[in-house]
Coordinates of C-alpha atoms and ligand atoms in Angstrom, one line a residue:
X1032 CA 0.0 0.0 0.0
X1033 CA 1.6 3.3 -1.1
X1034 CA 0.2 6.8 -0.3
X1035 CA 1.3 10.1 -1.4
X1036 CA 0.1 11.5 2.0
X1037 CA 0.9 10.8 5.6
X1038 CA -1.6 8.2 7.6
X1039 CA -4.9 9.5 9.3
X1040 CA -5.0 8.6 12.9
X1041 CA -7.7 7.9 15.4
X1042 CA -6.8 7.3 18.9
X1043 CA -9.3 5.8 20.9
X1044 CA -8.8 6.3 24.1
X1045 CA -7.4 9.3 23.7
X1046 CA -8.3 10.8 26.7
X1047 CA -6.6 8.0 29.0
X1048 CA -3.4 7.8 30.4
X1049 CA -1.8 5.6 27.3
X1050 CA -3.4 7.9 24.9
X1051 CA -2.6 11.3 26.2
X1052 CA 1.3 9.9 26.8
X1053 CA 0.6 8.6 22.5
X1054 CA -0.3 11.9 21.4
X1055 CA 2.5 13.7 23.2
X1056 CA 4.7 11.2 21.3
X1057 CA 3.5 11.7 18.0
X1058 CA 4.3 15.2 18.2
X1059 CA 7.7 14.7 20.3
X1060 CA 9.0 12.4 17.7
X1061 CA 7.2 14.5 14.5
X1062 CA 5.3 11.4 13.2
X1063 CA 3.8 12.4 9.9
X1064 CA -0.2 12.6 10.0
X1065 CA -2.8 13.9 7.8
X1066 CA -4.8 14.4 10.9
X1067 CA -5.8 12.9 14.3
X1068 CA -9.2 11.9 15.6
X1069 CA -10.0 11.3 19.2
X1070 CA -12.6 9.0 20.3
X1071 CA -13.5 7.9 23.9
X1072 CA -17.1 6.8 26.1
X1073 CA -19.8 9.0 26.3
X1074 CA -18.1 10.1 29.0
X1075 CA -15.8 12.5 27.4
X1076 CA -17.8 13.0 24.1
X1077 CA -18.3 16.4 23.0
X1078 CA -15.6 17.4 25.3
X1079 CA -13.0 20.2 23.2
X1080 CA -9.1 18.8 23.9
X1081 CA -5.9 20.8 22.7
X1082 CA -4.0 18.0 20.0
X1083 CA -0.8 18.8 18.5
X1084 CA -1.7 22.5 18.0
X1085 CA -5.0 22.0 17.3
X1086 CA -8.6 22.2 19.3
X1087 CA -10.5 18.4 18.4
X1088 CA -13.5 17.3 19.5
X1089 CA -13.8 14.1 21.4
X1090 CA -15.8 11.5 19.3
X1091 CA -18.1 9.0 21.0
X1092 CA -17.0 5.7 20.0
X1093 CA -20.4 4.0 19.6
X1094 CA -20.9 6.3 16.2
X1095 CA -17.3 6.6 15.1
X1096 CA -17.1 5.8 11.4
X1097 CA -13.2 4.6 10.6
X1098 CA -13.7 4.3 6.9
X1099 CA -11.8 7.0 6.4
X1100 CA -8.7 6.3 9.0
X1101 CA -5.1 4.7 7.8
X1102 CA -4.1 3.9 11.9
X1103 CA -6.3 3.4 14.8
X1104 CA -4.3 3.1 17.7
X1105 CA -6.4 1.2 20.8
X1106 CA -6.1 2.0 24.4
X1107 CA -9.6 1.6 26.2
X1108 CA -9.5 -1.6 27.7
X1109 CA -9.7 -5.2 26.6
X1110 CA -13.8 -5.3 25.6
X1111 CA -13.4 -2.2 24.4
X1112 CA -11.0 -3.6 21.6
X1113 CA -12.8 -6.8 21.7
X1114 CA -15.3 -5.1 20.1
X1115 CA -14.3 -2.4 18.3
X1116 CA -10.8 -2.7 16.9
X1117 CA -12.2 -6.0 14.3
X1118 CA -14.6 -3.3 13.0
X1119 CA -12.1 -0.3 12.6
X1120 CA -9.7 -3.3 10.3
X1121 CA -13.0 -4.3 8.3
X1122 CA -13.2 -0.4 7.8
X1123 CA -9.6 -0.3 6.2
X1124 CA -7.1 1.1 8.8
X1125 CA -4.4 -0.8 10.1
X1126 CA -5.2 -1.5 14.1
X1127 CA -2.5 -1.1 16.8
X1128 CA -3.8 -2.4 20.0
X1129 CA -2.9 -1.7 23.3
X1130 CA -4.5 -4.2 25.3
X1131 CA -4.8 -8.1 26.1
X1132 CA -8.0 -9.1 23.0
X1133 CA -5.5 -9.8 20.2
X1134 CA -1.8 -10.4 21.7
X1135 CA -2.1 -14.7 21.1
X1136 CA -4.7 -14.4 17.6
X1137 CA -2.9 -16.2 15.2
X1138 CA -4.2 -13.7 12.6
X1139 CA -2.6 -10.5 13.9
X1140 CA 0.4 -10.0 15.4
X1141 CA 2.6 -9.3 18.4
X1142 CA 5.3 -7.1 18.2
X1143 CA 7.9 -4.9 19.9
X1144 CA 9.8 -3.3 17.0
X1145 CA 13.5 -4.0 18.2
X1146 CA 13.0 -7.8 18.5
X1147 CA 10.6 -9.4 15.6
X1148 CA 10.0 -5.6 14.1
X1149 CA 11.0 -7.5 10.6
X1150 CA 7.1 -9.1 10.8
X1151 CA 5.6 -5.7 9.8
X1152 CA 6.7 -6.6 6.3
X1153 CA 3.2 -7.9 5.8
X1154 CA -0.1 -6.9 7.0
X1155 CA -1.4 -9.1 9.4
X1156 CA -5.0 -11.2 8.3
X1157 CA -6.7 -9.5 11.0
X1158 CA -5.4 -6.2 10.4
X1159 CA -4.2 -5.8 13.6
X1160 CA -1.1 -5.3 15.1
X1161 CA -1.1 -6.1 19.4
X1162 CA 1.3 -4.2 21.7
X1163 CA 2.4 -6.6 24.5
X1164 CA 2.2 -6.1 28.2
X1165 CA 3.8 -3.2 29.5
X1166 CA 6.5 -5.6 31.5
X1167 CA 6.9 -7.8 28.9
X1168 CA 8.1 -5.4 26.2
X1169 CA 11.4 -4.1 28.2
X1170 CA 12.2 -8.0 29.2
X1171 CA 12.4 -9.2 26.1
X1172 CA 14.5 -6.4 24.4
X1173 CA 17.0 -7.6 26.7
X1174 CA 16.2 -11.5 26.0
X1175 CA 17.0 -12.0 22.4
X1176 CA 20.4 -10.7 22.7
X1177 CA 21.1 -12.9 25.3
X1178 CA 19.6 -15.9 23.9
X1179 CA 21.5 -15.0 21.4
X1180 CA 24.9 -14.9 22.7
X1181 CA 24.4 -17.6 26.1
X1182 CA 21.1 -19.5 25.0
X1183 CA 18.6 -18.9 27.5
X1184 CA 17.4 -22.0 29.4
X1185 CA 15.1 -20.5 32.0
X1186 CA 14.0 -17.3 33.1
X1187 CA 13.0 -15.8 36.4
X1188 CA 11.1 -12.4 37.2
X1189 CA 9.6 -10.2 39.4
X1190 CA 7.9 -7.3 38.7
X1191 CA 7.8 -3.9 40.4
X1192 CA 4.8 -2.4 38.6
X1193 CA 3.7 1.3 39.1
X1194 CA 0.3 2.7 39.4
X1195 CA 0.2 4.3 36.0
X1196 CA -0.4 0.8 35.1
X1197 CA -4.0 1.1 35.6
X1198 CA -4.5 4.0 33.9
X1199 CA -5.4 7.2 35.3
X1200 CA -7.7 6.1 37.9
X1201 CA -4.6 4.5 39.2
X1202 CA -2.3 7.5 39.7
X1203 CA -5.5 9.2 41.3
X1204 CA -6.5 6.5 43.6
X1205 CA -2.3 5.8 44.9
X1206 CA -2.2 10.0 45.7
X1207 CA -5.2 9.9 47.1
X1208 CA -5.2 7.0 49.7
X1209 CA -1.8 8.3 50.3
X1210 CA -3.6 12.0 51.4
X1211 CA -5.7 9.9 53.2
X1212 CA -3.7 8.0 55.5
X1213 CA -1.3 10.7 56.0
X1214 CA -4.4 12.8 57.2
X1215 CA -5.0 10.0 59.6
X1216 CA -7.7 8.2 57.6
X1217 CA -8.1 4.8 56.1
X1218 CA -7.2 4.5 51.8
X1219 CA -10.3 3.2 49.8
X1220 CA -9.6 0.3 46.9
X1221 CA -11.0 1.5 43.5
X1222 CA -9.1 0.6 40.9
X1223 CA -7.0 -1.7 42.3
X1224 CA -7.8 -4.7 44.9
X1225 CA -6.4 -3.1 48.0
X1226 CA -5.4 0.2 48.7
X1227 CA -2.2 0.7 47.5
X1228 CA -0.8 3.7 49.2
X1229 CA 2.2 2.6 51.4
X1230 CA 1.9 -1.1 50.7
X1231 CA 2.8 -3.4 48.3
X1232 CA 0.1 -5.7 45.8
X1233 CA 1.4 -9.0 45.3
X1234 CA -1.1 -10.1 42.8
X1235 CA -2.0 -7.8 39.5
X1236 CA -5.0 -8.6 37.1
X1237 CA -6.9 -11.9 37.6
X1238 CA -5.9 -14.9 39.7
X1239 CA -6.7 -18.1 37.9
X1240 CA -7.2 -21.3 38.3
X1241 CA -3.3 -22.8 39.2
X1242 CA -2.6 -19.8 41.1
X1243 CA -0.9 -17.1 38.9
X1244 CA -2.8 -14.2 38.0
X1245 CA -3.7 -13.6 34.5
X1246 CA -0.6 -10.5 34.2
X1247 CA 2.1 -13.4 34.7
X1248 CA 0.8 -15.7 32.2
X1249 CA 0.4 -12.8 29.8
X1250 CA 4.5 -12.5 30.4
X1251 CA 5.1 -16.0 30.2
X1252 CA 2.8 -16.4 26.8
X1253 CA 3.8 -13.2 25.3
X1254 CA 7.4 -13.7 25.9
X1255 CA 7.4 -17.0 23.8
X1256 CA 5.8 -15.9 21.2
X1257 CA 7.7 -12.5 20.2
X1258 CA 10.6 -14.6 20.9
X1259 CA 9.5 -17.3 18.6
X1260 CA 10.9 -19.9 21.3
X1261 CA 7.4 -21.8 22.2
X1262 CA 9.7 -23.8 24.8
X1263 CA 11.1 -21.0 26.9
X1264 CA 10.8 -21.5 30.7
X1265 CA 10.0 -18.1 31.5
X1266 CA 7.8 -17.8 35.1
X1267 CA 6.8 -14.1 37.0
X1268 CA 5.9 -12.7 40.2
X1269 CA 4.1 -9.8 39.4
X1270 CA 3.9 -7.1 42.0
X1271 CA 1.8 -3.2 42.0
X1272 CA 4.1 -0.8 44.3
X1273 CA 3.2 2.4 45.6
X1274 CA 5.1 4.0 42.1
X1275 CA 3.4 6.2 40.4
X1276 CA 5.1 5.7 37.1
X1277 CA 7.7 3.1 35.9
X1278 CA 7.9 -0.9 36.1
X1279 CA 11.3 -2.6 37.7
X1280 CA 12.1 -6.0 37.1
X1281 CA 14.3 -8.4 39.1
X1282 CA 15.6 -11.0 36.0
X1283 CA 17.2 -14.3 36.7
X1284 CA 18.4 -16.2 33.8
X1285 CA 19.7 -19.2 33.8
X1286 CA 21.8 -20.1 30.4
X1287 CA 23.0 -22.8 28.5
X1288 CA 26.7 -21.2 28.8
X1289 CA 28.8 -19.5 31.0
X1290 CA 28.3 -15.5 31.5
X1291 CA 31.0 -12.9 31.7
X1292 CA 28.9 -10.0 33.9
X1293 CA 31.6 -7.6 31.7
X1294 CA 30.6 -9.2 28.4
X1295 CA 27.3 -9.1 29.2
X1296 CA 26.9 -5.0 30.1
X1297 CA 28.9 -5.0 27.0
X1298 CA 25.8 -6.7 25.1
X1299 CA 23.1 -4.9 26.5
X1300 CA 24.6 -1.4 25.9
X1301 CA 25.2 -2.2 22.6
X1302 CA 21.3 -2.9 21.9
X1303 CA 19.4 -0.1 20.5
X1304 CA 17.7 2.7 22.7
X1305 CA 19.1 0.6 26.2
X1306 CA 21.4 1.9 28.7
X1307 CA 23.4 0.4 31.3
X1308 CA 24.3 1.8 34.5
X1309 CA 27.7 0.7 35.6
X1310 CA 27.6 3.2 38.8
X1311 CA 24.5 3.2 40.9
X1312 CA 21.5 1.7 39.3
X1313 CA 18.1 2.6 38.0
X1314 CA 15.1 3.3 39.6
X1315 CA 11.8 4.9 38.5
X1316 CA 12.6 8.5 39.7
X1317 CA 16.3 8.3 38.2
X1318 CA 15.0 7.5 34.3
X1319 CA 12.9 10.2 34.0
X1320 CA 15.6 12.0 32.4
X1321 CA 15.8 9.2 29.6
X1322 CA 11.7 7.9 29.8
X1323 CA 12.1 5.9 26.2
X1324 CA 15.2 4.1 27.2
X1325 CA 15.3 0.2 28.9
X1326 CA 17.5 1.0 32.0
X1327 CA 19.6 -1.7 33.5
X1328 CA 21.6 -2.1 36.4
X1329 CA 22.9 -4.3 38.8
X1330 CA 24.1 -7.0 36.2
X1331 CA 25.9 -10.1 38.4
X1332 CA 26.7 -13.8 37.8
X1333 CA 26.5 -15.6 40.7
X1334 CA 29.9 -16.5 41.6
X1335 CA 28.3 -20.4 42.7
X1336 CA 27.2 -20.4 39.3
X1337 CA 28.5 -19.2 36.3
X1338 CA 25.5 -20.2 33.8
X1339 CA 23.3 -17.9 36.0
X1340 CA 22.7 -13.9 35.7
X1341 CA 21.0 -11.3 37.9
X1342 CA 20.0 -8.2 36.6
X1343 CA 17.5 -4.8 38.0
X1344 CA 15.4 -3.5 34.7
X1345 CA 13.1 -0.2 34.5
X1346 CA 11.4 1.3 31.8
X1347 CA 8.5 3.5 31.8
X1348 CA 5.7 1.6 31.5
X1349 CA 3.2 4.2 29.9
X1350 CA 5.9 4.9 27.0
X1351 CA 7.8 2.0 26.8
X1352 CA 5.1 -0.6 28.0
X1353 CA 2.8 1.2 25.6
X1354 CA 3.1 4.2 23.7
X1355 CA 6.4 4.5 22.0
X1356 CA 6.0 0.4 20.9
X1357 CA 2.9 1.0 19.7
X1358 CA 4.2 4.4 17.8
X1359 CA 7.3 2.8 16.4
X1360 CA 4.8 0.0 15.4
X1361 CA 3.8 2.8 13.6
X1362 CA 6.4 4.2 12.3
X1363 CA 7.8 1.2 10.9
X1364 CA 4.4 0.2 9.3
X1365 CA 4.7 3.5 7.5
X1366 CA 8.2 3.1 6.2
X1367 CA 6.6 -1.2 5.1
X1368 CA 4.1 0.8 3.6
X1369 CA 1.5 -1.5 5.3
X1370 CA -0.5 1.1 7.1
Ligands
LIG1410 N1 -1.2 2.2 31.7 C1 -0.3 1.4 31.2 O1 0.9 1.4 31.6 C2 -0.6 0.5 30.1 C3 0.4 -0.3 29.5 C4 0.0 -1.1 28.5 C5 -1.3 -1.3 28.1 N2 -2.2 -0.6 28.7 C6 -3.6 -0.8 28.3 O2 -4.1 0.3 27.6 C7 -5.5 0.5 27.9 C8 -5.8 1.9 28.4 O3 -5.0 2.1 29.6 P1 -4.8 3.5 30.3 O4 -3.8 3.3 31.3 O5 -4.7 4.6 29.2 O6 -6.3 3.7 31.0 P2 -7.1 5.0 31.4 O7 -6.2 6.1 31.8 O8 -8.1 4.5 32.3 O9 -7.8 5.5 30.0 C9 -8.8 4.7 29.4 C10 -9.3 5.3 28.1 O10 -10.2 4.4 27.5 C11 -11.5 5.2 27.3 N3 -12.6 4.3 27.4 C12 -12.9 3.5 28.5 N4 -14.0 2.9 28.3 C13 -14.4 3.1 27.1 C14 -15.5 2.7 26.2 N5 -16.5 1.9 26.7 N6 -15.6 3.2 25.0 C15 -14.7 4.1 24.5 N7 -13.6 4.5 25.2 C16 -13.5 4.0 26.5 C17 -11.5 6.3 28.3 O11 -12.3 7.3 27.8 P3 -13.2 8.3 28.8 O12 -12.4 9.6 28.9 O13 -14.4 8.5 28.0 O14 -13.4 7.6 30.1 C18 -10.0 6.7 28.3 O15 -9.7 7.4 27.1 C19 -5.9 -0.6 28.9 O16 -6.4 -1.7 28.1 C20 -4.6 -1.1 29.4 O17 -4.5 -2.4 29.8 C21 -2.0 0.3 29.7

């Protein structure tokens, strides 16, 4: 598909945390559009927003018309897209979605641009194009070159995940239980399952039926398949902390070789958009310098075992975990010529 113009754009929702961070993107990293709708509930219908230099009028959803849109980017939950994004690919435009409906369809595909990027060569059957999990994105940027170079035989996380995680109503509900309590008051669950405010929420997104919630099968899953290693012993703990944005993650990796901690800084630094700290370490307050770069620190092989290696990861979740993939999704569909 060739066009002599740039790509019209719909975000839908564009008025949420994922969306807003999307649209401050496009214009930070001057992505070519012919223009840019915004489309959310009822709730924010009608409302008048400022995007990229211009005053648009959020669009209700349930009588959006995408016939005339090149990319719809998706960030309004998983029905939302469940629903909507198959309609908006029938309609023509190429789909980039944010959340969990499409990541394991066999029609569309997963991608994080760095790793299996080459895949946007072709448009997918279903027209759309999934994001993965905000956690898994980072991990695995720093998995294939390590599988690469050691062969990974197992791999062991934990997750430190922010409250921008869920979405604005997140943020808002972590600042305010934290008023709350320092007012001498009790913090009230909304968004999440407890109240998160000076505590720590070892469970995120559904528990199932063996135990792990839905958020650590999603890593395990999603990890295999943008790897394209259907065998790889991947298992996560995935925690909510009192954050309000960036997700860390403690990495174990057990590999088929020996590691050199050295060699391996070496490796990482060299991978696109990833830095490694060799003094001090990252943490979400320290990145915010460098938001759309993976940050690692604390790389170690454990003297015991040599096949084994420790690393600290953080990468903002809202750009990282979601906006910038899904943007250099874009970007790359562009230059494929496939959006
Ligand atoms: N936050 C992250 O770090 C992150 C990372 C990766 C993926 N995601 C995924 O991205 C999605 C959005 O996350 P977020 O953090 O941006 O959430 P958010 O701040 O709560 O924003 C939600 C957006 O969806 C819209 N929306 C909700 N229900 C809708 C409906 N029925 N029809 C149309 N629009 C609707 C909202 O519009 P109104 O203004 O009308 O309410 C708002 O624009 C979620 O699926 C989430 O899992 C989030």
């Amino acid at each position: 598909m060739s066009r002599s113009r740039p790509p019209r754009i719909a975000v839908v929702g564009g008025t949420g945390a994922v969306g807003q961070t999307l649209l401050g993107l496009i214009e930070q990293r001057g992505f070519a559009h012919d223009s840019v709708r915004l489309i959310a509930s009822e709730r924010s219908a009608g409302r008048t927003v400022p995007v990229l230099g211009k005053t648009v009028v959020v669009e209700d959803l349930r009588t959006a018309d995408f016939s005339d849109v090149d990319i719809a980017f998706f960030s309004a939950g998983t029905p939302v897209s469940a629903e909507w994004a198959g309609k908006a690919a029938g309609a023509g435009a190429l789909v980039i979605d944010n959340t969990n409906a499409f990541r394991m369809d066999p029609a569309s595909q997963l991608v994080v641009p760095q790793v299996n990027g080459a895949l946007l060569a072709e448009r997918p059957i279903s027209g759309i194009v999934a994001n993965p999990n905000c956690s898994t994105i980072p991990l695995v940027r720093l998995l294939r070159p390590v599988h690469e170079a050691y062969g990974l035989r197992s791999v062991y996380v934990s997750t430190y995940q922010a409250a921008s995680g869920g979405g604005q109503n997140g943020i808002d509900e972590l600042y305010d239980g934290a008023r709350s309590i320092l007012a001498g008051d009790t913090a009230e669950a909304r968004r999440f399952s407890q109240p998160l405010a000076f505590d720590v929420l070892p469970a995120i997104d559904v528990l199932q039926a063996d135990g792990f919630t839905l958020e650590e099968r999603k890593m395990r899953q999603e990890s295999r398949r943008i790897l394209d290693l259907p065998g790889l012993d991947l298992v996560a703990t995935c925690v909510r902390v009192p954050v309000e944005n960036g997700h860390s993650e403690a990495v174990t990796l057990e590999c088929d070789r020996p590691v050199d901690a050295a060699e391996l800084a070496r490796l990482l630094d060299a991978q696109d958009e990833v830095k490694v700290w060799r003094e001090g370490w990252p943490t979400p307050r320290t990145i915010v310098d460098a938001p759309d770069l993976v940050h690692v620190g604390r790389i170690r092989v454990d003297p015991e075992r040599p096949n084994r290696a420790l690393l600290w990861l953080v990468a903002d979740n809202l750009r990282i975990g979601a906006a910038l993939n899904a943007l250099q999704i874009a970007e790359r569909a562009v230059q494929e010529g496939i959006a």
